[in-house]
Coordinates of C-alpha atoms in Angstrom, one line a residue:
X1 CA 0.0 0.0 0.0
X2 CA 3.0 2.7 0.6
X3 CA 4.3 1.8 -2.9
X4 CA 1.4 2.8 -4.8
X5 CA 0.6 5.9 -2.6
X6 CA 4.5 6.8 -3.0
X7 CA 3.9 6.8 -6.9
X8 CA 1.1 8.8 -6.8
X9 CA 2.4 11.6 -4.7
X10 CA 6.1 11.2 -6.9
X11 CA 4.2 12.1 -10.5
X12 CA 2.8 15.4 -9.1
X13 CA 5.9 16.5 -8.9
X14 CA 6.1 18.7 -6.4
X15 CA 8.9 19.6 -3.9
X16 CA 6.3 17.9 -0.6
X17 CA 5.0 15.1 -2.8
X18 CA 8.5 14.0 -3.5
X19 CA 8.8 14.0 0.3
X20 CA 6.0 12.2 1.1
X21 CA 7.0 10.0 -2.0
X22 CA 10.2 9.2 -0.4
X23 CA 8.8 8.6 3.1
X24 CA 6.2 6.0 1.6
X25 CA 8.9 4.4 -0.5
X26 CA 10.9 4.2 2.7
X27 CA 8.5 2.6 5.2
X28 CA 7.9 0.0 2.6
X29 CA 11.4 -0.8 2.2
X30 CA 11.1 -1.4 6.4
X31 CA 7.6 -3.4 5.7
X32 CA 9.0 -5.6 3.3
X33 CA 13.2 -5.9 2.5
X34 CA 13.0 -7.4 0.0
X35 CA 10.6 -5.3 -2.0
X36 CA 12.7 -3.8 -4.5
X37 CA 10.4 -1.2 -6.2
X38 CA 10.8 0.4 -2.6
X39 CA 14.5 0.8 -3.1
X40 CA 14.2 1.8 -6.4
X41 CA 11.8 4.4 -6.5
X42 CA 13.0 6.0 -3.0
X43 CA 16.7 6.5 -4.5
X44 CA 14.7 8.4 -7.9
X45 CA 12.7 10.5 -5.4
X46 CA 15.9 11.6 -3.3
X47 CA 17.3 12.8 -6.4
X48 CA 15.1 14.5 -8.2
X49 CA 14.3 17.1 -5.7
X50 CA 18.7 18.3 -6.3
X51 CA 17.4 19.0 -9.5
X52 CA 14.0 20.0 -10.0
X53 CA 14.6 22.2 -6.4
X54 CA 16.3 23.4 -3.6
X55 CA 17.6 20.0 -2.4
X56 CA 20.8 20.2 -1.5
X57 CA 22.9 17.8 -4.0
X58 CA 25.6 15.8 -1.4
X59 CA 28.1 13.6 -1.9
X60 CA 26.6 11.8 1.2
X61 CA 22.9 12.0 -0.2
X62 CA 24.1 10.4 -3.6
X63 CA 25.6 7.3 -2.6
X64 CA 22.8 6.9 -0.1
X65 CA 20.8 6.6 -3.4
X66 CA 23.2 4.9 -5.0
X67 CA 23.3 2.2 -2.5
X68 CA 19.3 2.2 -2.1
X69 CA 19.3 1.1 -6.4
X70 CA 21.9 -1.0 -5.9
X71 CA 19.7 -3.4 -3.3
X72 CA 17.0 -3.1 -5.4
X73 CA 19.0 -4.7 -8.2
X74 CA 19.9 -7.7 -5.5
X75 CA 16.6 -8.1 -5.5
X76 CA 15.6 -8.7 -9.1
X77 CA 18.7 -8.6 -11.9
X78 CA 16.2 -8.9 -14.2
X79 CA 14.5 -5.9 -13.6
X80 CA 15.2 -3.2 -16.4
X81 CA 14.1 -0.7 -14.2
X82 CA 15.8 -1.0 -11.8
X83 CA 18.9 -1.2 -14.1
X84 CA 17.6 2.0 -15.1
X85 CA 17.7 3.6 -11.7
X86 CA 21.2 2.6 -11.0
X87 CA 22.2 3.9 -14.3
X88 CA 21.0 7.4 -13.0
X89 CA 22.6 7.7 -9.7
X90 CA 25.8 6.7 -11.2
X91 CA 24.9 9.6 -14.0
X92 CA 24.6 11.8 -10.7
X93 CA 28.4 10.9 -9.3
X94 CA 29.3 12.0 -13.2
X95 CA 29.9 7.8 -13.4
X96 CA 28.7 8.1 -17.0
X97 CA 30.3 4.2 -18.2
X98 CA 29.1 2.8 -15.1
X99 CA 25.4 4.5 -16.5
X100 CA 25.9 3.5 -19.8
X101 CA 26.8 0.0 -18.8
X102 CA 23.6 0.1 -17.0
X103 CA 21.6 1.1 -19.6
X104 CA 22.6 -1.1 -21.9
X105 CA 21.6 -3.7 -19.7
X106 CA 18.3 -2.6 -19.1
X107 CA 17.7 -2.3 -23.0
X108 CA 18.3 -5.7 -23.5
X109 CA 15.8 -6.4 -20.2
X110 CA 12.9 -4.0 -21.7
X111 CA 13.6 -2.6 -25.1
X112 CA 10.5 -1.2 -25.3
X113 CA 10.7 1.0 -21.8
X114 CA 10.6 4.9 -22.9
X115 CA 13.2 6.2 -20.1
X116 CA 15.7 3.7 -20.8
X117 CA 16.1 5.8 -24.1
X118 CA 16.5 8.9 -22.5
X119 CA 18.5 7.9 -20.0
X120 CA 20.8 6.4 -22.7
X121 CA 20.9 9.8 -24.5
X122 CA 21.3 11.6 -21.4
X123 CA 24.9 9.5 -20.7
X124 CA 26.2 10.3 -24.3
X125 CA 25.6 13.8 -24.3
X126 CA 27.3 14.8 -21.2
X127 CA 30.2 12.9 -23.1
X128 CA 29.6 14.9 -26.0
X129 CA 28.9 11.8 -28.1
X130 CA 25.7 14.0 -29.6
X131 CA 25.4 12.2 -32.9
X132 CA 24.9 9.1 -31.0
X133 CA 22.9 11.0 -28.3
X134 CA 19.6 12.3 -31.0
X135 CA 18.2 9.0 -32.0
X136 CA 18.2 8.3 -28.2
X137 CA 16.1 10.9 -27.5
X138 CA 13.7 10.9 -30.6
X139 CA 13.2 7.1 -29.2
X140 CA 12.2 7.7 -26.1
X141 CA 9.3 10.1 -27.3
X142 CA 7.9 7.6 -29.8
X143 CA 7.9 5.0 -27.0
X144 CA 6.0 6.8 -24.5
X145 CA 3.6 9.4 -26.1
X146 CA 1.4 9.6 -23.0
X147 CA 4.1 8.7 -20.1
X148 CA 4.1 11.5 -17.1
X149 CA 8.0 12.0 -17.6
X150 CA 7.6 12.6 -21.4
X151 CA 8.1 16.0 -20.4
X152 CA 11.4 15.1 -18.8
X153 CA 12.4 13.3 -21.8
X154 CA 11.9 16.5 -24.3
X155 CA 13.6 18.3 -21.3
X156 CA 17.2 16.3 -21.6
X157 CA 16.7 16.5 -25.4
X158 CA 16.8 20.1 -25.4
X159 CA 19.6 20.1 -23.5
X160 CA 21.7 17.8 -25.7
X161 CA 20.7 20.0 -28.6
X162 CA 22.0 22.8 -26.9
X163 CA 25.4 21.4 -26.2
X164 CA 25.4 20.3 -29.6
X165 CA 25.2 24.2 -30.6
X166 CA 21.9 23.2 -32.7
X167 CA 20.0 26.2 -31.1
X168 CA 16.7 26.1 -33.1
X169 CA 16.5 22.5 -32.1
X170 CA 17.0 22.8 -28.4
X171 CA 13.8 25.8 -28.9
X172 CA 12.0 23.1 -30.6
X173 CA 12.7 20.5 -27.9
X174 CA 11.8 22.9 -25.0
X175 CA 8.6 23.8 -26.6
X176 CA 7.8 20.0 -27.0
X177 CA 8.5 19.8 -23.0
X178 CA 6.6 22.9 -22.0
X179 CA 3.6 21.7 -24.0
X180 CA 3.0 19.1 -20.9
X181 CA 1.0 20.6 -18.2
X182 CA 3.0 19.0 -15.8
X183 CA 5.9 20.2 -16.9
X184 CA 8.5 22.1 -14.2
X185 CA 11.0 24.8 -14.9
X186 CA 14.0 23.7 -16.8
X187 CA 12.9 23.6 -20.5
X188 CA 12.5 27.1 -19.9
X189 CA 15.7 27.5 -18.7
X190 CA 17.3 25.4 -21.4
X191 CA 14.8 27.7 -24.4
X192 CA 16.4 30.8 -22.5
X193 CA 20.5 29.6 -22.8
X194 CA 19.3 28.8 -26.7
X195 CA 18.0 31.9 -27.0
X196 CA 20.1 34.0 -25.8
X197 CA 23.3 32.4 -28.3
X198 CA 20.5 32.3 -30.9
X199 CA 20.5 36.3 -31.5
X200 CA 18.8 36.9 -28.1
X201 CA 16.6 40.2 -28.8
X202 CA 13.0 40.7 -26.9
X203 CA 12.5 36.9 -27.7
X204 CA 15.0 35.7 -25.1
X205 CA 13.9 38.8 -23.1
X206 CA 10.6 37.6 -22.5
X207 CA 11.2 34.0 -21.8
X208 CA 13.5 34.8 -19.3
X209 CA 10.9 37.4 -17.4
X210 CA 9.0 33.9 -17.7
X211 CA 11.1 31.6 -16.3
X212 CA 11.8 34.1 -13.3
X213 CA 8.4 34.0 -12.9
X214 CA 8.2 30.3 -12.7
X215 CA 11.3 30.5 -10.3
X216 CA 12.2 33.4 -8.8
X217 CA 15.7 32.0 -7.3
X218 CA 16.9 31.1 -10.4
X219 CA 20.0 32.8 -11.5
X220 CA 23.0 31.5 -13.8
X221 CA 24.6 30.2 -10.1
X222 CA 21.9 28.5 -9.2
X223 CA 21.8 26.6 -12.6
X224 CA 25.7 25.4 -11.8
X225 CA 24.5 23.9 -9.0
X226 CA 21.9 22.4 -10.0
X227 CA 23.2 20.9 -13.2
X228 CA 26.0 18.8 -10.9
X229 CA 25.6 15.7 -13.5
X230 CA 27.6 18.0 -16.2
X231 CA 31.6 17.6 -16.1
X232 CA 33.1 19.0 -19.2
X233 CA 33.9 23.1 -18.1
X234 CA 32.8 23.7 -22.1
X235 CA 29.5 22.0 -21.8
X236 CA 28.8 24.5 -18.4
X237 CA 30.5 27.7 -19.9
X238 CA 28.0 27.3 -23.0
X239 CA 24.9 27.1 -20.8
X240 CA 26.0 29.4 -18.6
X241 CA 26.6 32.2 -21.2
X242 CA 23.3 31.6 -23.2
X243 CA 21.6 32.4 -19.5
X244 CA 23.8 36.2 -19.6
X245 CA 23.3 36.6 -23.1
X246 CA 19.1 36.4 -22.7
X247 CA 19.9 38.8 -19.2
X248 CA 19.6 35.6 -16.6
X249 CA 21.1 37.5 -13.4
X250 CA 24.4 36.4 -11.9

């Protein structure tokens, strides 16, 4: 009964419901050890909140996630899923063979699983591999037209597009994301760092007076912090300089 209630609170993503999400998950973990979807889902909903708010992204918080996906693995090795959580906390750490590996693995569990895709894409574009990286992506969408974290999916897509210096395509991708009602704040962050190196002007202007609207704290430090998954200094300076260029404060 926690699991299901954890799921529901976890896809209204919201900064309490992935607290409760993460309490639920937790106390089934203590109801039953050997439930894996408890371990699995509890180490997602620990993490997202570094990104999507004002969780505090530690060392110490990570490899508590990263052990919590490792016992749900023990659990089930069959389970693509869970694969595919393992794959992201490793993709926190900046571990991006150890989350390739993984998703590689889950693919051959579940080829038909939507976020397997994106995570996959997600792993080569932070290695700059974005060639390989696009038909990722454009997989994951056709897989899961009606998922809750198709949003997400367009999200990380728009991202690799932008790193990839394809600036009209990163628009195109955060549009796609911002479509979803669901949808939280960082495809308008990524449309704003496109933007701004695509000619800026009262375009870029405007989207950023709505993104600071949608977060009010956001500023071009708070997107370095947040984006802790990215290791190449080119990848940051890029993002960080579309952000000035569209007038993202410091």
């Amino acid at each position: 009964e926690c699991y299901p209630l954890g799921m529901a609170h976890f896809f209204r993503f919201t900064r309490d419901d992935f607290r409760a999400a993460g309490d639920l998950f937790e106390r089934s973990q203590k109801l039953d050890p050997d439930f894996g979807e408890g371990y699995a889902w509890w180490s997602f909903a620990a993490i997202m909140p570094t990104f999507y708010f004002d969780a505090e992204p530690s060392d110490r918080l990570f490899e508590q996630a990263l052990q919590s996906a490792k016992r749900a693995v023990e659990t089930d090795e069959q389970n693509a899923f869970f694969h595919l959580i393992l794959g992201r906390t490793y993709l926190a750490q900046q571990e991006y063979a150890k989350c390739l590996s993984e998703m590689h693995l889950a693919m051959e569990l579940n080829p038909n699983m939507a976020a397997i895709y994106c995570g996959m894409g997600d792993s080569l574009n932070y290695e700059a591999r974005y060639q390989e990286a696009a038909p990722q992506f454009e997989r994951s969408l056709q897989l899961g037209p009606r998922e809750p974290l198709r949003w997400s999916y367009a999200t990380y897509g728009a991202l690799m597009q932008l790193f990839a210096e394809n600036f009209q395509e990163a628009i195109k991708w955060a549009d796609e994301a911002i479509s979803s009602p669901r949808c939280l704040y960082w495809p308008y962050a990524h449309r704003v760092a496109a933007l701004g190196h695509d000619g800026g002007g009262d375009v870029a202007r405007e989207a950023t007076q709505q993104l600071l609207q949608l977060n009010p704290g956001f500023s071009r430090c708070e997107a370095a912090k947040r984006l802790y998954f990215v290791k190449r200094p080119e990848q940051m300076q890029l993002y960080l300089d579309g952000l000035a260029r569209a007038g993202v404060p410091e």
